[in-house]
mmCIF file of C-alpha atoms in Angstrom:
data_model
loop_
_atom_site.group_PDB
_atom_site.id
_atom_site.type_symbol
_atom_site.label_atom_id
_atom_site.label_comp_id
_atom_site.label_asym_id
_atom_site.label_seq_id
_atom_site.Cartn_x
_atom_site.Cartn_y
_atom_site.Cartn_z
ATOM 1 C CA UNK A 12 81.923 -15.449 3.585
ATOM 2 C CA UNK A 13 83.449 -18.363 2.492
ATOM 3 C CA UNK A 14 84.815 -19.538 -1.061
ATOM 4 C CA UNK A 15 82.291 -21.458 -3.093
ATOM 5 C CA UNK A 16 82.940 -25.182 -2.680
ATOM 6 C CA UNK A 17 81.805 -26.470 -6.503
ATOM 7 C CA UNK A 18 81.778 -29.974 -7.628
ATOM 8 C CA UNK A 19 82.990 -30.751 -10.845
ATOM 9 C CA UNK A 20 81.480 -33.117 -13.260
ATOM 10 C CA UNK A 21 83.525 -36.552 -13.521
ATOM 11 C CA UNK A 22 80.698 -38.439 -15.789
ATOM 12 C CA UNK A 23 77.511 -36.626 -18.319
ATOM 13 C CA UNK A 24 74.321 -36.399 -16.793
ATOM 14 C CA UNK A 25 72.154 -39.603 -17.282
ATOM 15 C CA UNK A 26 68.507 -39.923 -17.529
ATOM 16 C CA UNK A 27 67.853 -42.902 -15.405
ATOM 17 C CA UNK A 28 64.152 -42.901 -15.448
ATOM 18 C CA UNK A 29 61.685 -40.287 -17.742
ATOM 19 C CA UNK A 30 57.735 -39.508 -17.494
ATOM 20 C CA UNK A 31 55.460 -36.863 -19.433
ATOM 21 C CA UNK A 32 56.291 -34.397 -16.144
ATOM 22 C CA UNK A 33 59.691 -34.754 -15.228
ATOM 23 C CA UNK A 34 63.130 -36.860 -15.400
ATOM 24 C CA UNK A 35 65.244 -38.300 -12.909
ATOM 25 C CA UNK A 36 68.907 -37.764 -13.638
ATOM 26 C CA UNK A 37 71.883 -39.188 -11.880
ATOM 27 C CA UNK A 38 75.692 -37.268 -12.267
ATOM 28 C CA UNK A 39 78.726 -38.555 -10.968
ATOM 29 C CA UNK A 40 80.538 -35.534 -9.005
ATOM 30 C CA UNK A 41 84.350 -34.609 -8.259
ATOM 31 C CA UNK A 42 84.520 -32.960 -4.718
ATOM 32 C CA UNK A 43 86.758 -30.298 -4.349
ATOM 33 C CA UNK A 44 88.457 -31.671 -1.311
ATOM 34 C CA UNK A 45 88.552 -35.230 -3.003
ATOM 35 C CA UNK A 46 86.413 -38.139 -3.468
ATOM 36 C CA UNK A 47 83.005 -38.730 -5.997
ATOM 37 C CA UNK A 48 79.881 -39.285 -5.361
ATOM 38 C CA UNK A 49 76.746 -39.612 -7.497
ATOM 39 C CA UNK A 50 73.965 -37.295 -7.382
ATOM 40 C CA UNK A 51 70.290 -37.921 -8.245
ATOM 41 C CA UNK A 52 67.791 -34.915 -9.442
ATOM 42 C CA UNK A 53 64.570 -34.470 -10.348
ATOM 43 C CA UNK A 54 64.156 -32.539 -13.915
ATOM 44 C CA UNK A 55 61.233 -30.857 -14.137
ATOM 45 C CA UNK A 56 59.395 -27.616 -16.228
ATOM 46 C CA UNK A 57 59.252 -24.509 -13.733
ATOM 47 C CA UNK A 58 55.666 -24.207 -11.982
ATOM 48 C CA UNK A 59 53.109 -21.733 -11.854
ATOM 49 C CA UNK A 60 50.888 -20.630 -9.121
ATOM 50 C CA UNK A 61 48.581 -17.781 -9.655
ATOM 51 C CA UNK A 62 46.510 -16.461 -6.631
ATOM 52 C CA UNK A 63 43.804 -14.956 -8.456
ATOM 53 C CA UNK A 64 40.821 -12.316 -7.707
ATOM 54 C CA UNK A 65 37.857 -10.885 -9.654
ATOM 55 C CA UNK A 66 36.950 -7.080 -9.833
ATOM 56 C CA UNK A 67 35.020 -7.914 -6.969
ATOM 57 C CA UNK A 68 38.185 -8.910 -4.562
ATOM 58 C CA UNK A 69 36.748 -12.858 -4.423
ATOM 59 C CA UNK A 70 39.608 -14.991 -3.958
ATOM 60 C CA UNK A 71 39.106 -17.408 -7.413
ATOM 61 C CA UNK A 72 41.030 -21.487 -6.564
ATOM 62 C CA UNK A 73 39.855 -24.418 -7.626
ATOM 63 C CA UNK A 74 39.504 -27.728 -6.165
ATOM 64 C CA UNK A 75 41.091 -31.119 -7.800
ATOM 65 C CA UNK A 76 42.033 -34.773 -7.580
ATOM 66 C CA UNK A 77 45.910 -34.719 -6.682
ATOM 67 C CA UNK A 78 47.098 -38.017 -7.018
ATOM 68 C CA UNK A 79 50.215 -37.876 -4.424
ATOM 69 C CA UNK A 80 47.917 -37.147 -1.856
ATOM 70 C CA UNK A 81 45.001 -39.532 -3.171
ATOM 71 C CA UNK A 82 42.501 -36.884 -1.361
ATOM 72 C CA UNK A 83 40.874 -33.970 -3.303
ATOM 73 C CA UNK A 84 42.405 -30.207 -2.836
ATOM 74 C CA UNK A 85 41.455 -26.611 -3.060
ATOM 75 C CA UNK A 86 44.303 -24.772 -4.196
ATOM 76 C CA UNK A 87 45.254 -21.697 -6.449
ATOM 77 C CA UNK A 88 45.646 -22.379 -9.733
ATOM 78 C CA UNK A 89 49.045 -23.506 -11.136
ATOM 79 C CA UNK A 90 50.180 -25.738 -13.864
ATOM 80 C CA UNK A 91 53.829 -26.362 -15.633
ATOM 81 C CA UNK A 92 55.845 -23.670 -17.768
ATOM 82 C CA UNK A 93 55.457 -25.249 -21.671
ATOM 83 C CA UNK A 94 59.007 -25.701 -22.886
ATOM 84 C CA UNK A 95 59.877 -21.772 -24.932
ATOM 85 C CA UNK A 96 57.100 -20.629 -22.765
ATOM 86 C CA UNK A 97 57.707 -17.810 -20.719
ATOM 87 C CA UNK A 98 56.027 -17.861 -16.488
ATOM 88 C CA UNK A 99 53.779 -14.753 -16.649
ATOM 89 C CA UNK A 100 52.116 -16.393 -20.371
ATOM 90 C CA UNK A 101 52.051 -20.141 -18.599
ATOM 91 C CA UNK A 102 50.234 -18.258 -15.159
ATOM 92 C CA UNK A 103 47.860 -16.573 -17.923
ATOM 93 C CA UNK A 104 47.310 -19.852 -19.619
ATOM 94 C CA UNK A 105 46.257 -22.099 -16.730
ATOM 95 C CA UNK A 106 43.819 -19.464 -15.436
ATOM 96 C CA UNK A 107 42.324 -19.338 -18.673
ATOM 97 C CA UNK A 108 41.948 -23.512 -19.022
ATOM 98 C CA UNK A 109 41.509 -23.994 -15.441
ATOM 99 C CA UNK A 110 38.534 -21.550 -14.779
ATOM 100 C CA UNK A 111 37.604 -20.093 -18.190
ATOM 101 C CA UNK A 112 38.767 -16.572 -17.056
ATOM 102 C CA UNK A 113 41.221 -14.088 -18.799
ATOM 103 C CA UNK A 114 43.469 -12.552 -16.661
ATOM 104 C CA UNK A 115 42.929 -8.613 -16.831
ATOM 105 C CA UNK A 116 45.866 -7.397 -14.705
ATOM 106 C CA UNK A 117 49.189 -9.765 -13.039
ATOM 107 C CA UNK A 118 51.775 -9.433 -11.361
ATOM 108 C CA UNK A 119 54.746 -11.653 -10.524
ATOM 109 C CA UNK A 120 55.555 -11.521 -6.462
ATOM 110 C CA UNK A 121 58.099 -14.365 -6.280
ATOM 111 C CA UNK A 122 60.517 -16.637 -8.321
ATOM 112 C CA UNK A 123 62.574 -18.992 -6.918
ATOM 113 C CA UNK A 124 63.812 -22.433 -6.252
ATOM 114 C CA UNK A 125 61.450 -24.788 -4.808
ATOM 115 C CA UNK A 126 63.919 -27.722 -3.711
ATOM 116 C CA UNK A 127 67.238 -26.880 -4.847
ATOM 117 C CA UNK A 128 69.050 -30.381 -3.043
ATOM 118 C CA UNK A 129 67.800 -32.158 -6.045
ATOM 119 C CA UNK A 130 65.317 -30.479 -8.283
ATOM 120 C CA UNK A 131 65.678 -28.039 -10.653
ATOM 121 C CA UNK A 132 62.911 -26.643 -11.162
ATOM 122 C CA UNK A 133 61.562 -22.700 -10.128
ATOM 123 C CA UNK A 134 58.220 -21.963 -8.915
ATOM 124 C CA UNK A 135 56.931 -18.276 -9.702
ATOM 125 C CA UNK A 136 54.130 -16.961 -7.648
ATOM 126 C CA UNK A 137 51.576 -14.632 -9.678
ATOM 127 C CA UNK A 138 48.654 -12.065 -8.000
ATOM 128 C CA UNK A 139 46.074 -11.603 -10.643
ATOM 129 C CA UNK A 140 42.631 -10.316 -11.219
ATOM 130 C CA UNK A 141 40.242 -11.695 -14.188
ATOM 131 C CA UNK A 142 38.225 -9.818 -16.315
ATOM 132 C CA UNK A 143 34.778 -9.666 -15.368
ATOM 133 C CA UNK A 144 33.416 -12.606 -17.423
ATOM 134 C CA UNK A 145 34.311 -15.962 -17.791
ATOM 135 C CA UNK A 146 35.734 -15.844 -21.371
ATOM 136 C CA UNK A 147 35.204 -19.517 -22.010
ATOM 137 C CA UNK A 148 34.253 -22.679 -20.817
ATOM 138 C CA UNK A 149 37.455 -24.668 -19.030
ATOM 139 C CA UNK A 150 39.975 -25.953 -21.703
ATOM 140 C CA UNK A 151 41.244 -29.310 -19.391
ATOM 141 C CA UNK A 152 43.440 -32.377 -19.560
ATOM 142 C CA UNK A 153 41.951 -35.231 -20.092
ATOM 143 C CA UNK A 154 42.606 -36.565 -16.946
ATOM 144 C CA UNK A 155 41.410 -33.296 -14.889
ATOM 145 C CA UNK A 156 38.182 -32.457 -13.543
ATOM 146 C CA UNK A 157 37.853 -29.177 -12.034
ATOM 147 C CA UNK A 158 35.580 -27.231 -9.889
ATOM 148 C CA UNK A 159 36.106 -23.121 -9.444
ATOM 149 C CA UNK A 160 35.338 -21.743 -6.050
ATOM 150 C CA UNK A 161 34.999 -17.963 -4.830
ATOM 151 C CA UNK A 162 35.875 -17.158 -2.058
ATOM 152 C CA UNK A 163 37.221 -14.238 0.629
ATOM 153 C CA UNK A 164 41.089 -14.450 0.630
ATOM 154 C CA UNK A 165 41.356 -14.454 4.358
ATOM 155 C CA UNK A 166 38.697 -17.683 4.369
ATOM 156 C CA UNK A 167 41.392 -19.306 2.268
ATOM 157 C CA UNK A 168 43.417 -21.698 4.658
ATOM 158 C CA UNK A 169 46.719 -22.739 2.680
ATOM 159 C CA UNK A 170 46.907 -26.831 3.335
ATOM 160 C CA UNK A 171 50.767 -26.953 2.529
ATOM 161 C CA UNK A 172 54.306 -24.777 2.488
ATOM 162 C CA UNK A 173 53.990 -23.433 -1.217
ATOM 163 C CA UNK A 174 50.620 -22.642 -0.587
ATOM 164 C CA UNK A 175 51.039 -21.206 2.522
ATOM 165 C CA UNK A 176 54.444 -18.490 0.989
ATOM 166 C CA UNK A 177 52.036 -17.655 -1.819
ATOM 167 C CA UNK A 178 48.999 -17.151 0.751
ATOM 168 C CA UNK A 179 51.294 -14.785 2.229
ATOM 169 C CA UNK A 180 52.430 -13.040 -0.634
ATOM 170 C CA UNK A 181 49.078 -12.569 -1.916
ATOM 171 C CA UNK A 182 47.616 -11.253 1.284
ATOM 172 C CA UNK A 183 50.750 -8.528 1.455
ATOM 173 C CA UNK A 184 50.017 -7.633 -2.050
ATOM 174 C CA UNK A 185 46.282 -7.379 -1.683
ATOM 175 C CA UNK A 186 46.778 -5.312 1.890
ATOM 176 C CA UNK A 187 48.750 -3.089 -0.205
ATOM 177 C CA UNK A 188 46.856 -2.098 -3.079
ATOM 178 C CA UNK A 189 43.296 -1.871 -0.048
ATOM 179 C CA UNK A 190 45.099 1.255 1.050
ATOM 180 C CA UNK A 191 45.687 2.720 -2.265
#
């Protein structure tokens, strides 16, 4: 393998523009074979995804307004990390405010990355299954409206890449505990 080629910070880090769910920073860079450039990332809490299933295997997502996409999507439920927050209590949270369910049993499948070039951000994939009854109505964000669909997991049909690695992760992990 080859030695690690690491940059070296010439300038501090500065916040160039800032929202409520991320920052853009920009760093000025040494190379270690000469030169500087400037590099621009995205700051942003880790993310949440949580394929979740009742006691009665039904595949639980929800369906959403996503702004980027200006369309409407059905997609597990996921959210941001709070700041001291630790991923497995986030993926609990949003399943509670998102559907009104507590989560009875999780599992974390897969933690990693989702664009390190310029964000910084992890994404951790959770398999869950509620407790049998809703424990409360949906605790949303102002600006989110909601709808909670069951479902069969293999009806599910993943509509982008993250979706699509925790689609597969889920159906490994589900596959797995059918033959137990």
């Amino acid at each position: 393998m080859k030695d690690k080629v690491q940059y070296t910070s010439v300038e501090d880090e500065k916040v160039v523009y800032s929202c409520h769910i991320f920052d853009v920073a920009e760093e000025k860079m040494q190379s270690p074979i000469g030169g500087t450039a400037t590099f621009t990332k995205i700051k942003s809490p880790d993310w949440v995804t949580v394929i979740l299933l009742n006691s009665s295997n039904q595949l639980i997502t929800v369906t959403q307004w996503r702004h980027g996409i200006k369309d409407i999507q059905e997609e597990f439920v996921c959210g941001c990390v709070e700041k001291n927050e630790a991923p497995i209590v986030a993926a609990c949270r949003e399943v509670k405010e998102e559907t009104g369910f507590n989560v009875g049993s999780i599992k974390e499948l897969w933690s990693g990355f989702t664009n390190p070039a310029f964000m910084t951000n992890k994404m951790h994939i959770f398999y869950a299954v509620t407790t049998d009854d809703p424990a409360e109505k949906q605790n949303l964000d102002k600006q989110e409206f909601i709808t909670v669909n069951f479902s069969h997991l293999h009806e599910f049909t993943p509509k982008s890449a993250m979706q699509y690695l925790a689609w597969v992760l889920a159906n490994g992990e589900f596959n797995k505990n059918a033959t137990k």
